CSV table of C-alpha atoms in Angstrom, one decimal:
chain,number,residue,atom,x,y,z
A,408,MET,CA,68.9,67.0,85.5
A,409,ILE,CA,71.2,69.9,86.3
A,410,ASN,CA,69.6,73.3,85.4
A,411,GLN,CA,71.3,76.2,83.6
A,412,LYS,CA,71.8,78.2,86.8
A,413,SER,CA,73.6,75.3,88.6
A,414,LYS,CA,75.8,74.8,85.5
A,415,ALA,CA,76.7,78.5,85.6
A,416,ASN,CA,77.4,78.4,89.3
A,417,PHE,CA,79.7,75.4,88.9
A,418,ALA,CA,81.5,77.2,86.1
A,419,LEU,CA,82.0,80.3,88.3
A,420,PHE,CA,83.4,78.1,91.0
A,421,ALA,CA,85.9,76.6,88.5
A,422,LEU,CA,87.0,80.1,87.5
A,423,ALA,CA,87.3,81.0,91.1
A,424,VAL,CA,89.8,78.1,91.5
A,425,ILE,CA,91.8,79.6,88.7
A,426,PHE,CA,91.9,83.0,90.5
A,427,PHE,CA,93.0,81.3,93.7
A,428,ALA,CA,95.9,79.5,92.0
A,429,VAL,CA,96.9,82.7,90.2
A,430,GLY,CA,96.7,84.7,93.4
A,431,VAL,CA,98.7,82.2,95.4
A,432,THR,CA,101.6,82.2,92.9
A,433,GLU,CA,101.7,86.0,92.6
A,434,PHE,CA,102.1,86.5,96.3
A,435,ILE,CA,104.0,83.4,97.2
A,436,SER,CA,107.2,84.9,95.8
A,437,VAL,CA,107.5,87.2,98.8
A,438,GLY,CA,107.5,84.3,101.2
A,439,VAL,CA,110.0,82.1,99.3
A,440,LEU,CA,112.4,84.8,98.3
A,441,PRO,CA,114.8,84.4,101.2
A,442,ALA,CA,115.0,80.6,100.7
A,443,ILE,CA,115.6,81.0,96.9
A,444,SER,CA,118.3,83.5,97.7
A,445,LYS,CA,120.0,81.1,100.0
A,446,SER,CA,119.5,78.0,97.7
A,447,PHE,CA,121.2,79.6,94.7
A,448,MET,CA,123.6,81.7,96.7
A,449,ILE,CA,122.4,85.0,95.1
A,450,THR,CA,121.6,88.4,96.6
A,451,THR,CA,118.2,89.3,97.9
A,452,SER,CA,117.7,91.9,95.1
A,453,THR,CA,118.6,89.3,92.5
A,454,ALA,CA,116.2,86.8,94.0
A,455,GLY,CA,113.6,89.6,93.8
A,456,LEU,CA,113.6,89.1,90.0
A,457,ILE,CA,111.1,86.2,90.6
A,458,THR,CA,108.6,88.9,91.3
A,459,THR,CA,109.7,91.3,88.6
A,460,ILE,CA,109.9,88.8,85.8
A,461,TYR,CA,106.6,87.2,86.8
A,462,ALA,CA,104.9,90.6,86.6
A,463,LEU,CA,106.4,91.2,83.3
A,464,GLY,CA,104.9,88.0,82.0
A,465,VAL,CA,101.5,89.1,83.3
A,466,ALA,CA,101.8,92.4,81.6
A,467,LEU,CA,102.7,90.7,78.3
A,468,GLY,CA,100.0,88.1,78.6
A,469,ALA,CA,97.0,90.2,79.5
A,470,PRO,CA,96.6,92.0,76.1
A,471,ILE,CA,96.1,88.7,74.3
A,472,LEU,CA,92.5,89.1,75.3
A,473,THR,CA,92.1,91.6,72.5
A,474,ALA,CA,92.5,88.9,70.0
A,475,LYS,CA,89.5,86.7,68.8
A,476,PHE,CA,90.1,83.2,70.2
A,477,GLN,CA,87.7,80.4,71.2
A,478,ARG,CA,87.5,81.1,74.8
A,479,LYS,CA,87.2,77.7,76.5
A,480,GLY,CA,90.1,76.3,74.4
A,481,THR,CA,92.2,79.4,75.2
A,482,ILE,CA,91.6,79.3,78.9
A,483,LEU,CA,92.4,75.5,79.1
A,484,GLY,CA,95.6,76.1,77.1
A,485,ALA,CA,96.6,78.9,79.4
A,486,ILE,CA,96.1,76.7,82.4
A,487,ILE,CA,98.4,74.1,80.8
A,488,ILE,CA,101.1,76.7,80.3
A,489,PHE,CA,100.6,77.8,83.9
A,490,ILE,CA,101.2,74.2,85.1
A,491,ILE,CA,104.2,73.8,82.9
A,492,GLY,CA,105.7,77.0,84.2
A,493,HIS,CA,105.4,75.9,87.8
A,494,LEU,CA,106.9,72.4,87.0
A,495,ILE,CA,109.9,74.2,85.5
A,496,ILE,CA,110.3,76.2,88.6
A,497,GLY,CA,109.8,73.3,90.9
A,498,PHE,CA,112.5,71.2,89.2
A,499,ALA,CA,114.9,74.0,88.3
A,500,THR,CA,118.6,73.3,88.6
A,501,ASN,CA,119.6,76.9,88.3
A,502,PHE,CA,118.1,80.4,88.9
A,503,GLY,CA,117.8,81.0,85.2
A,504,GLU,CA,115.3,78.2,84.9
A,505,VAL,CA,113.4,79.6,87.8
A,506,ILE,CA,113.2,83.0,86.0
A,507,PHE,CA,112.1,81.3,82.7
A,508,GLY,CA,109.4,79.3,84.5
A,509,ARG,CA,108.1,82.5,86.3
A,510,LEU,CA,108.0,84.3,82.9
A,511,ILE,CA,105.8,81.8,81.1
A,512,ALA,CA,103.6,81.2,84.2
A,513,GLY,CA,103.2,85.0,84.4
A,514,ALA,CA,102.1,85.2,80.8
A,515,SER,CA,99.4,82.6,81.3
A,516,HIS,CA,98.4,84.5,84.5
A,517,GLY,CA,97.8,87.6,82.5
A,518,LEU,CA,95.6,85.9,80.0
A,519,LEU,CA,93.7,83.9,82.6
A,520,PHE,CA,93.1,87.0,84.8
A,521,ALA,CA,91.7,89.0,81.9
A,522,LEU,CA,89.8,86.3,80.2
A,523,SER,CA,88.1,84.7,83.3
A,524,SER,CA,86.3,88.0,84.1
A,525,THR,CA,84.9,88.1,80.6
A,526,ILE,CA,83.7,84.5,80.7
A,527,ALA,CA,82.1,85.0,84.1
A,528,ALA,CA,80.1,87.9,82.8
A,529,GLU,CA,78.9,85.8,79.8
A,530,LEU,CA,77.8,82.9,82.0
A,531,VAL,CA,75.0,84.9,83.7
A,532,ASP,CA,72.3,87.4,82.9
A,533,GLU,CA,73.3,91.0,82.6
A,534,SER,CA,71.8,91.9,86.0
A,535,ARG,CA,74.1,89.3,87.7
A,536,GLN,CA,77.4,90.1,85.8
A,537,ALA,CA,78.9,92.3,88.6
A,538,SER,CA,78.1,89.6,91.2
A,539,ALA,CA,79.6,86.9,89.0
A,540,ILE,CA,82.9,88.8,88.6
A,541,ALA,CA,83.0,89.6,92.3
A,542,TYR,CA,82.5,85.9,93.1
A,543,ILE,CA,85.4,84.7,91.0
A,544,PHE,CA,87.6,87.4,92.6
A,545,THR,CA,87.0,85.9,96.0
A,546,GLY,CA,89.5,83.2,95.0
A,547,PHE,CA,92.1,85.9,94.4
A,548,THR,CA,91.2,87.7,97.6
A,549,ILE,CA,91.6,84.6,99.7
A,550,ALA,CA,95.0,83.9,98.0
A,551,THR,CA,96.3,87.4,98.9
A,552,ALA,CA,95.8,86.4,102.6
A,553,LEU,CA,97.4,83.0,102.2
A,554,GLY,CA,99.9,83.1,99.4
A,555,ALA,CA,102.9,84.8,101.1
A,556,PRO,CA,102.5,83.2,104.5
A,557,LEU,CA,102.0,79.7,103.0
A,558,GLY,CA,105.1,80.2,100.9
A,559,THR,CA,107.1,81.3,103.9
A,560,ALA,CA,105.9,78.4,106.2
A,561,VAL,CA,106.3,75.6,103.6
A,562,SER,CA,109.7,76.9,102.3
A,563,THR,CA,111.0,77.1,105.9
A,564,TYR,CA,110.1,73.6,106.8
A,565,TRP,CA,110.1,71.6,103.5
A,566,GLY,CA,112.0,73.8,101.0
A,567,TRP,CA,111.0,76.5,98.4
A,568,ARG,CA,110.2,74.0,95.6
A,569,ILE,CA,107.3,72.4,97.3
A,570,PRO,CA,105.0,75.4,97.1
A,571,PHE,CA,105.5,75.7,93.3
A,572,LEU,CA,104.9,72.0,92.8
A,573,ALA,CA,101.7,72.3,94.9
A,574,ILE,CA,100.6,75.2,92.7
A,575,ALA,CA,101.1,73.0,89.6
A,576,THR,CA,98.9,70.4,91.3
A,577,LEU,CA,96.3,73.1,91.9
A,578,GLY,CA,96.5,74.1,88.3
A,579,ILE,CA,95.7,70.5,87.3
A,580,VAL,CA,92.6,70.6,89.5
A,581,ALA,CA,91.6,73.9,87.9
A,582,TRP,CA,92.1,72.5,84.4
A,583,ILE,CA,89.9,69.5,85.2
A,584,LEU,CA,87.2,71.6,86.7
A,585,ASN,CA,87.1,74.1,83.8
A,586,ARG,CA,87.3,71.3,81.2
A,587,VAL,CA,84.1,69.9,82.7
A,588,ALA,CA,82.3,73.1,83.8
A,589,LEU,CA,82.9,75.7,81.0
A,590,PRO,CA,80.5,75.7,78.1
A,591,LYS,CA,82.0,75.1,74.6
A,592,GLN,CA,80.9,78.5,73.5
A,593,ALA,CA,80.1,81.7,75.2
A,594,ARG,CA,76.4,82.3,75.7
A,595,LYS,CA,76.6,85.8,74.2
A,596,ASN,CA,78.5,87.2,71.3
A,597,VAL,CA,81.0,89.8,72.5
A,598,GLU,CA,81.9,92.6,70.0
A,599,ILE,CA,85.6,92.7,69.2
A,600,SER,CA,87.0,96.2,69.0
A,601,SER,CA,88.8,97.4,65.9
A,602,MET,CA,92.4,98.5,65.9
A,603,ALA,CA,91.2,102.1,65.5
A,604,ASP,CA,89.0,101.8,68.7
A,605,GLN,CA,92.0,100.4,70.6
A,606,VAL,CA,94.4,103.0,69.5
A,607,LYS,CA,91.9,105.8,70.3
A,608,LEU,CA,91.6,104.5,73.8
A,609,ILE,CA,95.3,103.8,74.4
A,610,LEU,CA,96.4,107.2,73.2
A,611,HIS,CA,93.8,109.3,75.1
A,612,PRO,CA,95.7,111.5,77.6
A,613,HIS,CA,93.2,110.8,80.4
A,614,VAL,CA,93.6,107.1,80.0
A,615,LEU,CA,97.4,107.3,79.7
A,616,LEU,CA,97.5,109.4,82.9
A,617,THR,CA,95.3,106.9,84.8
A,618,LEU,CA,97.5,104.0,83.7
A,619,LEU,CA,100.6,105.8,84.9
A,620,ILE,CA,99.0,106.5,88.2
A,621,THR,CA,98.2,102.8,88.4
A,622,ILE,CA,101.8,101.9,87.8
A,623,LEU,CA,103.1,104.3,90.4
A,624,GLY,CA,100.5,103.5,93.1
A,625,TYR,CA,100.8,99.8,92.7
A,626,GLY,CA,104.6,100.0,92.1
A,627,GLY,CA,105.0,101.9,95.4
A,628,THR,CA,103.5,98.9,97.2
A,629,PHE,CA,105.9,96.4,95.6
A,630,ALA,CA,109.0,98.4,96.1
A,631,THR,CA,108.8,97.3,99.7
A,632,PHE,CA,106.4,94.4,99.7
A,633,THR,CA,108.7,92.3,97.5
A,634,TYR,CA,111.3,92.4,100.2
A,635,LEU,CA,109.0,92.3,103.2
A,636,SER,CA,110.2,88.8,104.4
A,637,SER,CA,113.8,90.0,104.3
A,638,ILE,CA,112.9,93.2,106.1
A,639,LEU,CA,111.2,91.4,108.9
A,640,GLN,CA,114.0,89.0,109.4
A,641,LYS,CA,117.0,91.3,109.0
A,642,ILE,CA,115.7,94.6,110.4
A,643,THR,CA,112.8,93.8,112.7
A,644,HIS,CA,114.6,90.6,113.7
A,645,VAL,CA,111.6,88.4,113.5
A,646,PRO,CA,112.6,84.7,113.6
A,647,ALA,CA,112.2,83.0,110.2
A,648,ASN,CA,109.6,80.5,111.4
A,649,GLN,CA,107.4,83.4,112.7
A,650,VAL,CA,107.5,85.6,109.5
A,651,SER,CA,104.5,83.7,108.1
A,652,LEU,CA,102.4,85.0,111.0
A,653,PHE,CA,103.1,88.6,110.0
A,654,LEU,CA,102.4,87.9,106.4
A,655,VAL,CA,99.0,86.3,107.4
A,656,ILE,CA,98.2,89.6,109.2
A,657,TYR,CA,99.3,91.6,106.2
A,658,GLY,CA,97.3,89.4,103.9
A,659,ILE,CA,94.1,89.7,106.0
A,660,ALA,CA,94.5,93.4,106.0
A,661,ILE,CA,94.9,93.3,102.1
A,662,ALA,CA,91.6,91.3,101.8
A,663,ILE,CA,89.8,93.9,104.0
A,664,GLY,CA,91.3,96.7,102.1
A,665,ASN,CA,90.2,95.3,98.7
A,666,THR,CA,86.6,95.1,100.0
A,667,LEU,CA,86.7,98.6,101.4
A,668,GLY,CA,88.3,100.0,98.2
A,669,GLY,CA,85.4,98.6,96.1
A,670,LYS,CA,82.9,100.3,98.3
A,671,LEU,CA,84.8,103.6,98.6
A,672,GLY,CA,85.2,104.0,94.9
A,673,ASN,CA,81.6,103.4,93.9
A,674,ALA,CA,80.5,107.1,94.1
A,675,LYS,CA,83.6,109.3,93.8
A,676,PRO,CA,86.6,107.3,92.6
A,677,ILE,CA,88.9,110.4,92.3
A,678,ASN,CA,88.3,111.4,95.9
A,679,ALA,CA,88.8,107.8,97.1
A,680,LEU,CA,92.1,107.5,95.2
A,681,PHE,CA,93.3,110.8,96.6
A,682,GLY,CA,92.7,109.6,100.1
A,683,ILE,CA,94.1,106.1,99.6
A,684,PHE,CA,97.3,107.3,98.1
A,685,ILE,CA,97.9,110.0,100.7
A,686,VAL,CA,97.5,107.4,103.6
A,687,GLN,CA,99.6,104.9,101.7
A,688,GLY,CA,102.4,107.3,101.1
A,689,LEU,CA,102.4,108.4,104.8
A,690,ALA,CA,102.3,104.8,106.0
A,691,LEU,CA,105.3,103.8,103.8
A,692,PHE,CA,107.2,106.8,105.1
A,693,ALA,CA,106.4,106.0,108.7
A,694,PHE,CA,107.5,102.3,108.2
A,695,TYR,CA,111.0,103.6,107.7
A,696,PHE,CA,111.0,104.8,111.4
A,697,THR,CA,108.8,102.0,112.9
A,698,VAL,CA,110.4,99.0,111.3
A,699,THR,CA,113.0,98.4,114.1
A,700,ASN,CA,110.2,98.1,116.7
A,701,ILE,CA,108.2,94.9,116.5
A,702,TYR,CA,105.1,96.3,118.0
A,703,LEU,CA,105.0,99.6,116.0
A,704,SER,CA,106.0,97.8,112.8
A,705,THR,CA,103.1,95.3,113.3
A,706,LEU,CA,100.7,98.2,113.5
A,707,ASN,CA,102.3,99.8,110.5
A,708,ILE,CA,102.1,96.5,108.5
A,709,VAL,CA,98.4,96.3,109.2
A,710,LEU,CA,97.9,99.9,107.9
A,711,LEU,CA,100.1,99.1,104.9
A,712,GLY,CA,98.0,96.0,104.2
A,713,LEU,CA,94.8,97.9,104.4
A,714,VAL,CA,95.8,100.6,101.9
A,715,ALA,CA,98.3,98.6,99.7
A,716,PHE,CA,95.6,97.1,97.4
A,717,MET,CA,92.6,99.4,98.3
A,718,SER,CA,93.2,101.3,95.1
A,719,VAL,CA,93.0,98.2,92.9
A,720,PRO,CA,89.2,97.9,92.5
A,721,VAL,CA,88.8,101.7,92.3
A,722,LEU,CA,91.3,102.0,89.5
A,723,GLN,CA,90.0,98.9,87.7
A,724,SER,CA,86.4,100.3,87.8
A,725,TYR,CA,87.5,103.8,86.9
A,726,ILE,CA,89.4,102.7,83.8
A,727,LEU,CA,86.2,101.0,82.5
A,728,ILE,CA,84.3,104.2,83.1
A,729,LEU,CA,86.8,106.1,81.0
A,730,ALA,CA,86.7,103.4,78.3
A,731,LYS,CA,82.9,103.8,78.0
A,732,SER,CA,83.3,107.6,77.7
A,733,TYR,CA,86.2,107.7,75.2
A,734,SER,CA,86.0,104.4,73.2
A,735,SER,CA,83.0,102.3,74.2
A,736,LYS,CA,83.8,99.3,72.0
A,737,ALA,CA,87.2,98.9,73.7
A,738,VAL,CA,86.1,98.2,77.2
A,739,ASP,CA,87.7,94.7,77.3
A,740,VAL,CA,90.9,96.3,76.0
A,741,ALA,CA,90.8,98.8,78.9
A,742,SER,CA,90.5,96.0,81.4
A,743,SER,CA,93.5,94.3,79.9
A,744,LEU,CA,95.5,97.5,79.8
A,745,ASN,CA,94.9,98.2,83.4
A,746,ILE,CA,95.9,94.6,84.4
A,747,SER,CA,99.1,95.2,82.4
A,748,ALA,CA,99.6,98.6,84.2
A,749,PHE,CA,99.3,96.9,87.6
A,750,SER,CA,101.9,94.4,86.4
A,751,PHE,CA,104.3,97.0,85.1
A,752,GLY,CA,103.9,98.7,88.5
A,753,ILE,CA,105.1,95.4,90.1
A,754,VAL,CA,108.0,95.2,87.6
A,755,GLY,CA,109.0,98.8,88.2
A,756,GLY,CA,108.5,98.8,92.0
A,757,SER,CA,110.3,95.5,92.6
A,758,PHE,CA,113.2,96.5,90.3
A,759,LEU,CA,113.7,99.9,91.7
A,760,GLY,CA,113.3,98.5,95.2
A,761,GLY,CA,116.2,96.1,94.3
A,762,VAL,CA,118.3,98.9,93.1
A,763,ALA,CA,117.7,100.9,96.3
A,764,LEU,CA,118.4,97.8,98.4
A,765,ASP,CA,121.8,97.2,96.7
A,766,THR,CA,122.7,100.9,96.9
A,767,TYR,CA,121.4,102.1,100.3
A,768,GLY,CA,120.1,99.0,102.1
A,769,LEU,CA,116.7,97.4,102.9
A,770,ARG,CA,115.2,100.4,104.7
A,771,SER,CA,115.7,102.6,101.7
A,772,THR,CA,113.0,100.6,99.8
A,773,MET,CA,110.4,102.2,102.1
A,774,LEU,CA,111.4,105.8,101.2
A,775,LEU,CA,111.5,104.9,97.5
A,776,ALA,CA,108.0,103.4,97.8
A,777,ALA,CA,106.7,106.5,99.6
A,778,ALA,CA,108.2,108.8,96.9
A,779,MET,CA,106.5,106.7,94.1
A,780,VAL,CA,103.1,107.0,95.8
A,781,ALA,CA,103.7,110.8,96.5
A,782,LEU,CA,104.2,111.2,92.7
A,783,ALA,CA,100.9,109.4,92.1
A,784,VAL,CA,99.3,111.9,94.5
A,785,LEU,CA,100.6,114.8,92.5
A,786,MET,CA,99.4,113.3,89.3
A,787,MET,CA,96.0,112.9,90.8
A,788,LEU,CA,95.7,116.7,90.8
A,789,VAL,CA,95.9,116.6,87.0
A,790,GLU,CA,93.6,113.6,86.9
A,791,ASN,CA,91.0,115.6,88.8
A,792,LYS,CA,91.1,118.3,86.1
A,793,PHE,CA,90.6,115.7,83.4
A,794,GLU,CA,87.7,114.2,85.3
A,795,ASN,CA,86.0,117.6,85.7
A,796,LYS,CA,86.4,118.2,81.9
A,797,ARG,CA,85.0,114.7,81.1
A,798,GLN,CA,81.9,115.3,83.2
A,799,LYS,CA,81.0,118.7,81.6
């Protein structure tokens, strides 16, 4: 007979498969962007909407967590929507259908991302909750290293539709696993915050500033990252069939940076964020000058990968700390808000990057990205004052 611990571990694995599928589809857009641009005969910046619209869907989907739904049914329904979205993309006859598919897939992503963490925490004892959440995040971390290069390689040799159909298939696997593995009801009752609790948290100046810093810091990454395949092909002159190698290197650096970010932010998150954003801003600025040299740009890409997502675990942890201080019943809401903030950062960064691209060319996206992160650094000065006041 299977014991309770084994059942919980199987359920955590099923959730990790969701995170892998979600991670692959988020980052695959970078790899397939040039192929989609060519397929529908649209500009690179227009093709970049597959990133912008997807992130908008994530931002809209994540706050649904605040409502009281039966969690297993909700997560299975969200996976079905995720699958449908990718089937629409895979069989799209025009770019509008691709955008629609990305929007609804993104909305399911937002809900899945927020809800899976809560379910993972409920599956285990309180002493193991952090480990359980970290475990399911390994699926997403692996996807950051594989999503973009897989998209590039597959779209180069077999077409851009195949990766999205493969993700739909992965979604079916995730649905079956979670249908079998997840318990019908959560083991613990989770208190749902009132509207007053949520408003109190959302309108607190310290929380609002932190969310804005999240948008700018993450947005700075995507102002350039969205167009990285095009940058490598058109400016660095990397052959199309070799771009995936550079994206693998970038993805591995992202995975390492995620891990380091979690460790750096444990003790002094404000100091960690200061350092991360300063290095990130300087690396983006330097990329403008190194991008024409394949060796220097490779080193720069490694550095960009290390710092690009290093702030993510720090910011996610810090927003939960703030929620416990200012509105303790709305911790789940804080998690959802920050996921939305990351997504709005992708929306803003990729959109502004597209505007810069159309106006000044691909290289200008790096200067724009550096400026966005520099603004985040300046806001960190105010953040530090809020933090000192909070701790008194």
